[in-house]
Amino acid sequence: MKFCKTYQRYIQGHGHKLPAVGFKKLKKTMKRCRRVSTPTCPDHCRVCDGTFFPSLLKEMSEIVGCFNQRAQKLLEVHLASGFRKYFLMLKGKFHRNHTGLIQEGKDLVIYALINAIAIRKILKKYDKIHYSKQGQLFKSKVQTMHKEILQSPWLSELIALHINLRETKAKSREASALFHGCYLTFKDGKPSLTCELFDSFKIDINLTCSICLDTVFDPVSLACGHIFCYTCACLAASVTIVDGLKAAKSKAKCALCRQQGVYEDAMHLEELNILLGRRCKEYWEQRLRMERKERVKQVKEHWETQCKMFVGI
């Protein structure tokens, strides 16, 4: 079965409740382009550029927004404890059972991956029809706008959540409800999150910090989607651990892709932190001791500076 039909069946199965890629509409746009343009359409096509890319960008924005919002709510419920948990119960967010939370997480991961495939295929078709690379250039542009769903930090968190639940519930009856397409793999000692869909689409999320070149510790994801250790990210942003990444200047760049303004929306990956802490116990304990020393040192320096400023030294 062609992917287009598979995708349409998936969307129909969800009752059109979720934003999706308008496959049929975008294909009609490209067919209209064939009729009004020369047999070999130029790189900048007035028909496609005026409707195809704006429509696709709008759909991608809606898909990413919906995914992020739903994933955030799900993980908020799962990680809640103490007063926060009681507050959410009063708001009526705890009406779902544990199995329901697992299933919703699985559905969200599939939703992200199937839409990533849909976007990749429609852009590939565009380039094939136009004999161009405008589709790939558009994809790169979208990534700088942070509208690419595979860049979402919530995807890493959901994958880590499923692996954590699979390990903690392996002997329970709820194990069958877990999404078994997600794994934490190690290659030459380097970890990565792996997720597969339809036995043909696979993503690997690298969990090696590009700054210290070690497994990410206390991981944080920047707006561009790259993951670093929290202390390494602070170092790259030229801020102290005490001030935090929110204090980074807007011109501060990602150490990997060199994009600016990616620190303000940085997000701690709590589920991923739990997963790596369980799987890399020896390394985690060693790194924890080192981090404590560094943090105590920076806190001490921070307060010494504040005291000097206060007394006018």
PDB file of C-alpha atoms in Angstrom:
ATOM      1  CA  MET A   1       0.000   0.000   0.000  1.00  0.00           C
ATOM      2  CA  LYS A   2       1.261   3.482  -0.889  1.00  0.00           C
ATOM      3  CA  PHE A   3       2.182   5.715   2.022  1.00  0.00           C
ATOM      4  CA  CYS A   4      -0.392   8.330   1.013  1.00  0.00           C
ATOM      5  CA  LYS A   5      -3.227   5.825   1.555  1.00  0.00           C
ATOM      6  CA  THR A   6      -1.672   4.600   4.807  1.00  0.00           C
ATOM      7  CA  TYR A   7      -1.416   8.189   6.024  1.00  0.00           C
ATOM      8  CA  GLN A   8      -5.019   9.001   5.052  1.00  0.00           C
ATOM      9  CA  ARG A   9      -6.241   5.909   6.902  1.00  0.00           C
ATOM     10  CA  TYR A  10      -4.249   6.926   9.983  1.00  0.00           C
ATOM     11  CA  ILE A  11      -5.732  10.451   9.972  1.00  0.00           C
ATOM     12  CA  GLN A  12      -9.266   9.154   9.391  1.00  0.00           C
ATOM     13  CA  GLY A  13      -8.785   6.688  12.250  1.00  0.00           C
ATOM     14  CA  HIS A  14      -8.230   9.632  14.568  1.00  0.00           C
ATOM     15  CA  GLY A  15     -11.408  11.347  13.431  1.00  0.00           C
ATOM     16  CA  HIS A  16      -9.555  14.355  11.963  1.00  0.00           C
ATOM     17  CA  LYS A  17      -9.014  15.637  15.512  1.00  0.00           C
ATOM     18  CA  LEU A  18      -5.296  16.239  14.958  1.00  0.00           C
ATOM     19  CA  PRO A  19      -3.626  18.654  12.510  1.00  0.00           C
ATOM     20  CA  ALA A  20      -2.183  16.830   9.519  1.00  0.00           C
ATOM     21  CA  VAL A  21      -0.380  17.265   6.205  1.00  0.00           C
ATOM     22  CA  GLY A  22      -2.849  17.966   3.380  1.00  0.00           C
ATOM     23  CA  PHE A  23      -1.414  15.338   1.028  1.00  0.00           C
ATOM     24  CA  LYS A  24      -4.194  15.501  -1.578  1.00  0.00           C
ATOM     25  CA  LYS A  25      -4.332  19.300  -1.623  1.00  0.00           C
ATOM     26  CA  LEU A  26      -0.560  19.634  -2.008  1.00  0.00           C
ATOM     27  CA  LYS A  27      -0.497  17.050  -4.802  1.00  0.00           C
ATOM     28  CA  LYS A  28      -3.246  18.962  -6.644  1.00  0.00           C
ATOM     29  CA  THR A  29      -1.120  22.110  -6.391  1.00  0.00           C
ATOM     30  CA  MET A  30       1.818  20.316  -8.026  1.00  0.00           C
ATOM     31  CA  LYS A  31      -0.453  18.918 -10.765  1.00  0.00           C
ATOM     32  CA  ARG A  32      -1.716  22.438 -11.502  1.00  0.00           C
ATOM     33  CA  CYS A  33       1.909  23.524 -11.716  1.00  0.00           C
ATOM     34  CA  ARG A  34       2.514  20.901 -14.424  1.00  0.00           C
ATOM     35  CA  ARG A  35      -0.394  22.211 -16.492  1.00  0.00           C
ATOM     36  CA  VAL A  36       0.512  25.913 -16.421  1.00  0.00           C
ATOM     37  CA  SER A  37       4.322  25.667 -16.445  1.00  0.00           C
ATOM     38  CA  THR A  38       6.851  24.460 -18.945  1.00  0.00           C
ATOM     39  CA  PRO A  39       7.563  20.698 -18.962  1.00  0.00           C
ATOM     40  CA  THR A  40      10.655  21.349 -16.845  1.00  0.00           C
ATOM     41  CA  CYS A  41       9.522  23.731 -14.109  1.00  0.00           C
ATOM     42  CA  PRO A  42      12.141  26.290 -12.954  1.00  0.00           C
ATOM     43  CA  ASP A  43      13.591  26.325  -9.465  1.00  0.00           C
ATOM     44  CA  HIS A  44      11.338  29.211  -8.403  1.00  0.00           C
ATOM     45  CA  CYS A  45       7.850  28.244  -9.532  1.00  0.00           C
ATOM     46  CA  ARG A  46       5.203  30.990  -9.167  1.00  0.00           C
ATOM     47  CA  VAL A  47       2.407  28.424  -8.754  1.00  0.00           C
ATOM     48  CA  CYS A  48       4.107  26.251  -6.129  1.00  0.00           C
ATOM     49  CA  ASP A  49       5.960  28.983  -4.273  1.00  0.00           C
ATOM     50  CA  GLY A  50       2.748  30.974  -3.854  1.00  0.00           C
ATOM     51  CA  THR A  51       0.626  28.117  -2.487  1.00  0.00           C
ATOM     52  CA  PHE A  52       2.606  24.915  -1.885  1.00  0.00           C
ATOM     53  CA  PHE A  53       5.244  26.130   0.577  1.00  0.00           C
ATOM     54  CA  PRO A  54       3.000  28.550   2.548  1.00  0.00           C
ATOM     55  CA  SER A  55       0.360  25.820   2.968  1.00  0.00           C
ATOM     56  CA  LEU A  56       2.923  23.223   4.049  1.00  0.00           C
ATOM     57  CA  LEU A  57       4.562  25.648   6.496  1.00  0.00           C
ATOM     58  CA  LYS A  58       1.173  26.406   8.077  1.00  0.00           C
ATOM     59  CA  GLU A  59       0.409  22.693   8.446  1.00  0.00           C
ATOM     60  CA  MET A  60       3.849  21.961   9.918  1.00  0.00           C
ATOM     61  CA  SER A  61       3.409  24.765  12.474  1.00  0.00           C
ATOM     62  CA  GLU A  62       0.024  23.377  13.527  1.00  0.00           C
ATOM     63  CA  ILE A  63       1.386  19.814  13.798  1.00  0.00           C
ATOM     64  CA  VAL A  64       4.381  20.854  15.938  1.00  0.00           C
ATOM     65  CA  GLY A  65       2.211  23.102  18.123  1.00  0.00           C
ATOM     66  CA  CYS A  66      -0.351  20.357  18.733  1.00  0.00           C
ATOM     67  CA  PHE A  67       2.315  17.728  19.449  1.00  0.00           C
ATOM     68  CA  ASN A  68       4.244  19.946  21.883  1.00  0.00           C
ATOM     69  CA  GLN A  69       1.108  20.980  23.752  1.00  0.00           C
ATOM     70  CA  ARG A  70      -0.206  17.424  24.168  1.00  0.00           C
ATOM     71  CA  ALA A  71       3.205  15.987  25.085  1.00  0.00           C
ATOM     72  CA  GLN A  72       3.760  18.729  27.670  1.00  0.00           C
ATOM     73  CA  LYS A  73       0.402  18.023  29.321  1.00  0.00           C
ATOM     74  CA  LEU A  74       1.043  14.281  29.349  1.00  0.00           C
ATOM     75  CA  LEU A  75       4.483  14.571  30.953  1.00  0.00           C
ATOM     76  CA  GLU A  76       3.209  17.195  33.387  1.00  0.00           C
ATOM     77  CA  VAL A  77       0.691  14.655  34.671  1.00  0.00           C
ATOM     78  CA  HIS A  78       3.197  11.785  34.741  1.00  0.00           C
ATOM     79  CA  LEU A  79       5.950  13.675  36.590  1.00  0.00           C
ATOM     80  CA  ALA A  80       3.652  15.485  39.029  1.00  0.00           C
ATOM     81  CA  SER A  81       4.095  14.790  42.731  1.00  0.00           C
ATOM     82  CA  GLY A  82       3.117  16.255  46.081  1.00  0.00           C
ATOM     83  CA  PHE A  83       1.047  19.433  45.982  1.00  0.00           C
ATOM     84  CA  ARG A  84       1.365  19.667  42.198  1.00  0.00           C
ATOM     85  CA  LYS A  85      -0.222  16.237  41.793  1.00  0.00           C
ATOM     86  CA  TYR A  86      -3.055  17.192  44.177  1.00  0.00           C
ATOM     87  CA  PHE A  87      -3.587  20.438  42.218  1.00  0.00           C
ATOM     88  CA  LEU A  88      -3.864  18.535  38.912  1.00  0.00           C
ATOM     89  CA  MET A  89      -6.313  16.106  40.509  1.00  0.00           C
ATOM     90  CA  LEU A  90      -8.533  19.052  41.473  1.00  0.00           C
ATOM     91  CA  LYS A  91      -8.338  20.316  37.875  1.00  0.00           C
ATOM     92  CA  GLY A  92      -9.547  16.908  36.665  1.00  0.00           C
ATOM     93  CA  LYS A  93      -6.391  15.921  34.804  1.00  0.00           C
ATOM     94  CA  PHE A  94      -5.978  12.627  36.658  1.00  0.00           C
ATOM     95  CA  HIS A  95      -9.101  10.941  35.300  1.00  0.00           C
ATOM     96  CA  ARG A  96      -6.974   8.660  33.062  1.00  0.00           C
ATOM     97  CA  ASN A  97      -5.418   5.491  34.448  1.00  0.00           C
ATOM     98  CA  HIS A  98      -1.757   4.549  34.064  1.00  0.00           C
ATOM     99  CA  THR A  99      -2.385   2.423  30.963  1.00  0.00           C
ATOM    100  CA  GLY A 100      -4.209   5.354  29.370  1.00  0.00           C
ATOM    101  CA  LEU A 101      -1.186   7.600  29.888  1.00  0.00           C
ATOM    102  CA  ILE A 102       1.097   5.002  28.282  1.00  0.00           C
ATOM    103  CA  GLN A 103      -1.209   4.620  25.290  1.00  0.00           C
ATOM    104  CA  GLU A 104      -1.486   8.366  24.777  1.00  0.00           C
ATOM    105  CA  GLY A 105       2.301   8.665  24.844  1.00  0.00           C
ATOM    106  CA  LYS A 106       2.606   5.891  22.255  1.00  0.00           C
ATOM    107  CA  ASP A 107       0.033   7.598  20.023  1.00  0.00           C
ATOM    108  CA  LEU A 108       1.920  10.900  20.226  1.00  0.00           C
ATOM    109  CA  VAL A 109       5.238   9.297  19.231  1.00  0.00           C
ATOM    110  CA  ILE A 110       3.572   7.621  16.234  1.00  0.00           C
ATOM    111  CA  TYR A 111       1.863  10.929  15.354  1.00  0.00           C
ATOM    112  CA  ALA A 112       5.238  12.708  15.294  1.00  0.00           C
ATOM    113  CA  LEU A 113       6.984  10.029  13.227  1.00  0.00           C
ATOM    114  CA  ILE A 114       4.229   9.515  10.651  1.00  0.00           C
ATOM    115  CA  ASN A 115       3.999  13.254  10.034  1.00  0.00           C
ATOM    116  CA  ALA A 116       7.780  13.463   9.684  1.00  0.00           C
ATOM    117  CA  ILE A 117       7.563  10.764   6.980  1.00  0.00           C
ATOM    118  CA  ALA A 118       4.682  12.591   5.261  1.00  0.00           C
ATOM    119  CA  ILE A 119       6.616  15.877   5.127  1.00  0.00           C
ATOM    120  CA  ARG A 120       9.766  14.174   3.877  1.00  0.00           C
ATOM    121  CA  LYS A 121       7.868  12.382   1.084  1.00  0.00           C
ATOM    122  CA  ILE A 122       5.925  15.431  -0.149  1.00  0.00           C
ATOM    123  CA  LEU A 123       9.124  17.529  -0.312  1.00  0.00           C
ATOM    124  CA  LYS A 124      10.928  14.715  -2.133  1.00  0.00           C
ATOM    125  CA  LYS A 125       8.091  14.614  -4.670  1.00  0.00           C
ATOM    126  CA  TYR A 126       8.302  18.381  -5.123  1.00  0.00           C
ATOM    127  CA  ASP A 127      12.012  18.181  -5.962  1.00  0.00           C
ATOM    128  CA  LYS A 128      11.414  15.284  -8.341  1.00  0.00           C
ATOM    129  CA  ILE A 129       8.736  17.189 -10.297  1.00  0.00           C
ATOM    130  CA  HIS A 130      10.704  20.443 -10.419  1.00  0.00           C
ATOM    131  CA  TYR A 131      14.162  18.925 -10.972  1.00  0.00           C
ATOM    132  CA  SER A 132      15.338  21.137  -8.122  1.00  0.00           C
ATOM    133  CA  LYS A 133      16.507  21.183  -4.503  1.00  0.00           C
ATOM    134  CA  GLN A 134      13.969  23.751  -3.325  1.00  0.00           C
ATOM    135  CA  GLY A 135      12.234  21.117  -1.180  1.00  0.00           C
ATOM    136  CA  GLN A 136      15.432  20.392   0.719  1.00  0.00           C
ATOM    137  CA  LEU A 137      16.186  24.108   1.059  1.00  0.00           C
ATOM    138  CA  PHE A 138      12.692  24.641   2.459  1.00  0.00           C
ATOM    139  CA  LYS A 139      13.294  21.860   4.996  1.00  0.00           C
ATOM    140  CA  SER A 140      16.533  23.540   6.125  1.00  0.00           C
ATOM    141  CA  LYS A 141      14.720  26.872   6.430  1.00  0.00           C
ATOM    142  CA  VAL A 142      11.984  25.271   8.526  1.00  0.00           C
ATOM    143  CA  GLN A 143      14.604  23.793  10.858  1.00  0.00           C
ATOM    144  CA  THR A 144      16.021  27.264  11.540  1.00  0.00           C
ATOM    145  CA  MET A 145      12.449  28.362  12.342  1.00  0.00           C
ATOM    146  CA  HIS A 146      12.150  25.413  14.795  1.00  0.00           C
ATOM    147  CA  LYS A 147       9.077  24.023  13.011  1.00  0.00           C
ATOM    148  CA  GLU A 148      10.551  20.566  12.328  1.00  0.00           C
ATOM    149  CA  ILE A 149       8.747  18.015  14.494  1.00  0.00           C
ATOM    150  CA  LEU A 150      11.823  15.800  14.899  1.00  0.00           C
ATOM    151  CA  GLN A 151      13.564  18.779  16.565  1.00  0.00           C
ATOM    152  CA  SER A 152      10.995  18.876  19.356  1.00  0.00           C
ATOM    153  CA  PRO A 153      12.519  18.106  22.781  1.00  0.00           C
ATOM    154  CA  TRP A 154       9.191  16.557  23.759  1.00  0.00           C
ATOM    155  CA  LEU A 155       9.846  13.720  21.296  1.00  0.00           C
ATOM    156  CA  SER A 156      13.034  12.750  23.177  1.00  0.00           C
ATOM    157  CA  GLU A 157      11.145  12.951  26.460  1.00  0.00           C
ATOM    158  CA  LEU A 158       8.290  10.724  25.242  1.00  0.00           C
ATOM    159  CA  ILE A 159      10.690   8.103  23.873  1.00  0.00           C
ATOM    160  CA  ALA A 160      12.599   8.111  27.178  1.00  0.00           C
ATOM    161  CA  LEU A 161       9.280   7.852  29.045  1.00  0.00           C
ATOM    162  CA  HIS A 162       8.311   4.692  27.147  1.00  0.00           C
ATOM    163  CA  ILE A 163      11.664   3.053  27.763  1.00  0.00           C
ATOM    164  CA  ASN A 164      11.468   3.908  31.474  1.00  0.00           C
ATOM    165  CA  LEU A 165       7.934   2.503  31.739  1.00  0.00           C
ATOM    166  CA  ARG A 166       8.897  -0.642  29.845  1.00  0.00           C
ATOM    167  CA  GLU A 167      11.703  -1.304  32.318  1.00  0.00           C
ATOM    168  CA  THR A 168       9.688  -0.546  35.458  1.00  0.00           C
ATOM    169  CA  LYS A 169       6.545  -2.369  34.290  1.00  0.00           C
ATOM    170  CA  ALA A 170       8.154  -5.286  32.443  1.00  0.00           C
ATOM    171  CA  LYS A 171       6.694  -7.857  34.817  1.00  0.00           C
ATOM    172  CA  SER A 172       3.265  -6.281  35.091  1.00  0.00           C
ATOM    173  CA  ARG A 173       0.166  -6.792  32.973  1.00  0.00           C
ATOM    174  CA  GLU A 174       0.561  -3.300  31.586  1.00  0.00           C
ATOM    175  CA  ALA A 175       3.717  -4.226  29.671  1.00  0.00           C
ATOM    176  CA  SER A 176       1.736  -5.140  26.532  1.00  0.00           C
ATOM    177  CA  ALA A 177       0.531  -1.561  26.184  1.00  0.00           C
ATOM    178  CA  LEU A 178       4.047  -0.192  25.775  1.00  0.00           C
ATOM    179  CA  PHE A 179       5.543   1.002  22.528  1.00  0.00           C
ATOM    180  CA  HIS A 180       8.318  -1.492  21.769  1.00  0.00           C
ATOM    181  CA  GLY A 181       9.703   0.494  18.803  1.00  0.00           C
ATOM    182  CA  CYS A 182      11.772   2.705  21.147  1.00  0.00           C
ATOM    183  CA  TYR A 183      15.212   1.753  22.459  1.00  0.00           C
ATOM    184  CA  LEU A 184      18.302   3.175  24.146  1.00  0.00           C
ATOM    185  CA  THR A 185      21.239   1.805  22.166  1.00  0.00           C
ATOM    186  CA  PHE A 186      25.010   1.984  22.658  1.00  0.00           C
ATOM    187  CA  LYS A 187      27.507   1.965  19.804  1.00  0.00           C
ATOM    188  CA  ASP A 188      31.190   2.131  20.736  1.00  0.00           C
ATOM    189  CA  GLY A 189      30.064   3.260  24.177  1.00  0.00           C
ATOM    190  CA  LYS A 190      28.078   6.196  22.744  1.00  0.00           C
ATOM    191  CA  PRO A 191      24.341   6.208  23.607  1.00  0.00           C
ATOM    192  CA  SER A 192      21.449   7.197  21.354  1.00  0.00           C
ATOM    193  CA  LEU A 193      17.656   7.019  21.423  1.00  0.00           C
ATOM    194  CA  THR A 194      16.335   4.915  18.543  1.00  0.00           C
ATOM    195  CA  CYS A 195      12.756   4.769  17.314  1.00  0.00           C
ATOM    196  CA  GLU A 196      11.331   2.844  14.355  1.00  0.00           C
ATOM    197  CA  LEU A 197       8.043   2.996  12.462  1.00  0.00           C
ATOM    198  CA  PHE A 198       6.754   0.739   9.649  1.00  0.00           C
ATOM    199  CA  ASP A 199      10.152  -1.071   9.574  1.00  0.00           C
ATOM    200  CA  SER A 200      11.242   1.597   7.072  1.00  0.00           C
ATOM    201  CA  PHE A 201      11.616   4.825   9.054  1.00  0.00           C
ATOM    202  CA  LYS A 202      14.162   5.108  11.823  1.00  0.00           C
ATOM    203  CA  ILE A 203      15.414   8.040  13.866  1.00  0.00           C
ATOM    204  CA  ASP A 204      18.519   8.133  16.049  1.00  0.00           C
ATOM    205  CA  ILE A 205      18.845  10.902  18.630  1.00  0.00           C
ATOM    206  CA  ASN A 206      22.495  11.328  19.571  1.00  0.00           C
ATOM    207  CA  LEU A 207      23.043  11.535  23.346  1.00  0.00           C
ATOM    208  CA  THR A 208      26.708  12.522  23.255  1.00  0.00           C
ATOM    209  CA  CYS A 209      27.397  16.115  24.271  1.00  0.00           C
ATOM    210  CA  SER A 210      29.238  17.915  21.452  1.00  0.00           C
ATOM    211  CA  ILE A 211      31.128  20.063  23.971  1.00  0.00           C
ATOM    212  CA  CYS A 212      32.551  17.585  26.504  1.00  0.00           C
ATOM    213  CA  LEU A 213      32.243  14.637  24.068  1.00  0.00           C
ATOM    214  CA  ASP A 214      30.744  12.453  26.790  1.00  0.00           C
ATOM    215  CA  THR A 215      27.246  11.117  27.537  1.00  0.00           C
ATOM    216  CA  VAL A 216      24.949  14.065  28.267  1.00  0.00           C
ATOM    217  CA  PHE A 217      24.557  14.661  32.014  1.00  0.00           C
ATOM    218  CA  ASP A 218      21.580  16.609  33.347  1.00  0.00           C
ATOM    219  CA  PRO A 219      20.536  16.949  29.672  1.00  0.00           C
ATOM    220  CA  VAL A 220      19.005  20.097  28.267  1.00  0.00           C
ATOM    221  CA  SER A 221      17.588  20.602  24.769  1.00  0.00           C
ATOM    222  CA  LEU A 222      17.979  23.956  23.041  1.00  0.00           C
ATOM    223  CA  ALA A 223      15.347  25.453  20.741  1.00  0.00           C
ATOM    224  CA  CYS A 224      17.284  24.146  17.710  1.00  0.00           C
ATOM    225  CA  GLY A 225      16.819  20.574  19.012  1.00  0.00           C
ATOM    226  CA  HIS A 226      20.434  19.848  19.976  1.00  0.00           C
ATOM    227  CA  ILE A 227      21.049  18.228  23.366  1.00  0.00           C
ATOM    228  CA  PHE A 228      23.891  19.147  25.732  1.00  0.00           C
ATOM    229  CA  CYS A 229      24.878  18.713  29.362  1.00  0.00           C
ATOM    230  CA  TYR A 230      23.415  21.593  31.367  1.00  0.00           C
ATOM    231  CA  THR A 231      26.821  22.820  32.568  1.00  0.00           C
ATOM    232  CA  CYS A 232      28.243  22.570  29.030  1.00  0.00           C
ATOM    233  CA  ALA A 233      25.316  24.560  27.631  1.00  0.00           C
ATOM    234  CA  CYS A 234      25.902  27.254  30.282  1.00  0.00           C
ATOM    235  CA  LEU A 235      29.570  27.351  29.290  1.00  0.00           C
ATOM    236  CA  ALA A 236      28.697  27.738  25.596  1.00  0.00           C
ATOM    237  CA  ALA A 237      26.196  30.510  26.412  1.00  0.00           C
ATOM    238  CA  SER A 238      28.773  32.319  28.612  1.00  0.00           C
ATOM    239  CA  VAL A 239      26.542  32.223  31.691  1.00  0.00           C
ATOM    240  CA  THR A 240      27.049  30.691  35.132  1.00  0.00           C
ATOM    241  CA  ILE A 241      25.057  27.752  36.473  1.00  0.00           C
ATOM    242  CA  VAL A 242      23.651  30.142  39.096  1.00  0.00           C
ATOM    243  CA  ASP A 243      22.288  32.573  36.477  1.00  0.00           C
ATOM    244  CA  GLY A 244      21.027  29.770  34.226  1.00  0.00           C
ATOM    245  CA  LEU A 245      20.396  29.595  30.487  1.00  0.00           C
ATOM    246  CA  LYS A 246      17.574  32.160  30.641  1.00  0.00           C
ATOM    247  CA  ALA A 247      20.282  34.772  31.295  1.00  0.00           C
ATOM    248  CA  ALA A 248      22.023  34.000  27.987  1.00  0.00           C
ATOM    249  CA  LYS A 249      22.253  36.839  25.468  1.00  0.00           C
ATOM    250  CA  SER A 250      20.078  36.644  22.360  1.00  0.00           C
ATOM    251  CA  LYS A 251      23.225  36.543  20.203  1.00  0.00           C
ATOM    252  CA  ALA A 252      24.576  33.453  22.003  1.00  0.00           C
ATOM    253  CA  LYS A 253      24.933  30.578  19.515  1.00  0.00           C
ATOM    254  CA  CYS A 254      24.383  26.836  19.695  1.00  0.00           C
ATOM    255  CA  ALA A 255      27.787  25.137  19.925  1.00  0.00           C
ATOM    256  CA  LEU A 256      26.809  22.703  17.155  1.00  0.00           C
ATOM    257  CA  CYS A 257      24.646  24.454  14.533  1.00  0.00           C
ATOM    258  CA  ARG A 258      25.645  28.057  15.413  1.00  0.00           C
ATOM    259  CA  GLN A 259      22.046  29.308  15.526  1.00  0.00           C
ATOM    260  CA  GLN A 260      21.372  32.352  17.661  1.00  0.00           C
ATOM    261  CA  GLY A 261      18.649  32.840  20.251  1.00  0.00           C
ATOM    262  CA  VAL A 262      18.280  29.143  21.130  1.00  0.00           C
ATOM    263  CA  TYR A 263      18.889  29.341  24.889  1.00  0.00           C
ATOM    264  CA  GLU A 264      15.804  31.227  26.050  1.00  0.00           C
ATOM    265  CA  ASP A 265      13.488  28.263  25.353  1.00  0.00           C
ATOM    266  CA  ALA A 266      15.957  25.594  26.533  1.00  0.00           C
ATOM    267  CA  MET A 267      14.247  22.676  28.240  1.00  0.00           C
ATOM    268  CA  HIS A 268      15.474  20.197  30.859  1.00  0.00           C
ATOM    269  CA  LEU A 269      14.894  16.587  29.755  1.00  0.00           C
ATOM    270  CA  GLU A 270      13.803  14.974  33.017  1.00  0.00           C
ATOM    271  CA  GLU A 271      12.713  11.569  31.669  1.00  0.00           C
ATOM    272  CA  LEU A 272      15.918  11.257  29.671  1.00  0.00           C
ATOM    273  CA  ASN A 273      17.895  12.157  32.789  1.00  0.00           C
ATOM    274  CA  ILE A 274      16.145   9.333  34.702  1.00  0.00           C
ATOM    275  CA  LEU A 275      16.803   6.861  31.871  1.00  0.00           C
ATOM    276  CA  LEU A 276      20.517   7.624  31.546  1.00  0.00           C
ATOM    277  CA  GLY A 277      20.917   7.617  35.338  1.00  0.00           C
ATOM    278  CA  ARG A 278      19.568   4.048  35.435  1.00  0.00           C
ATOM    279  CA  ARG A 279      21.565   2.731  32.488  1.00  0.00           C
ATOM    280  CA  CYS A 280      24.899   4.453  33.188  1.00  0.00           C
ATOM    281  CA  LYS A 281      25.095   4.170  36.980  1.00  0.00           C
ATOM    282  CA  GLU A 282      28.882   4.168  37.353  1.00  0.00           C
ATOM    283  CA  TYR A 283      29.373   7.093  34.991  1.00  0.00           C
ATOM    284  CA  TRP A 284      26.427   8.935  36.535  1.00  0.00           C
ATOM    285  CA  GLU A 285      27.803   8.713  40.088  1.00  0.00           C
ATOM    286  CA  GLN A 286      31.241   9.871  38.956  1.00  0.00           C
ATOM    287  CA  ARG A 287      29.791  12.765  36.963  1.00  0.00           C
ATOM    288  CA  LEU A 288      27.481  13.709  39.852  1.00  0.00           C
ATOM    289  CA  ARG A 289      30.459  14.141  42.194  1.00  0.00           C
ATOM    290  CA  MET A 290      32.247  16.320  39.639  1.00  0.00           C
ATOM    291  CA  GLU A 291      29.143  18.425  38.984  1.00  0.00           C
ATOM    292  CA  ARG A 292      28.587  19.040  42.691  1.00  0.00           C
ATOM    293  CA  LYS A 293      32.117  20.396  43.099  1.00  0.00           C
ATOM    294  CA  GLU A 294      31.737  22.655  40.068  1.00  0.00           C
ATOM    295  CA  ARG A 295      28.351  23.963  41.175  1.00  0.00           C
ATOM    296  CA  VAL A 296      29.539  24.679  44.713  1.00  0.00           C
ATOM    297  CA  LYS A 297      32.542  26.509  43.250  1.00  0.00           C
ATOM    298  CA  GLN A 298      30.379  28.650  40.950  1.00  0.00           C
ATOM    299  CA  VAL A 299      27.860  29.441  43.691  1.00  0.00           C
ATOM    300  CA  LYS A 300      30.705  30.530  45.981  1.00  0.00           C
ATOM    301  CA  GLU A 301      32.216  32.757  43.268  1.00  0.00           C
ATOM    302  CA  HIS A 302      28.782  34.217  42.500  1.00  0.00           C
ATOM    303  CA  TRP A 303      28.112  35.249  46.089  1.00  0.00           C
ATOM    304  CA  GLU A 304      31.614  36.617  46.534  1.00  0.00           C
ATOM    305  CA  THR A 305      31.051  38.829  43.488  1.00  0.00           C
ATOM    306  CA  GLN A 306      27.648  39.928  44.801  1.00  0.00           C
ATOM    307  CA  CYS A 307      29.124  40.815  48.212  1.00  0.00           C
ATOM    308  CA  LYS A 308      31.918  42.858  46.601  1.00  0.00           C
ATOM    309  CA  MET A 309      29.405  44.739  44.488  1.00  0.00           C
ATOM    310  CA  PHE A 310      27.236  45.389  47.553  1.00  0.00           C
ATOM    311  CA  VAL A 311      30.086  46.910  49.583  1.00  0.00           C
ATOM    312  CA  GLY A 312      31.397  48.777  46.557  1.00  0.00           C
ATOM    313  CA  ILE A 313      34.705  47.015  46.137  1.00  0.00           C
TER     314      ILE A 313
END
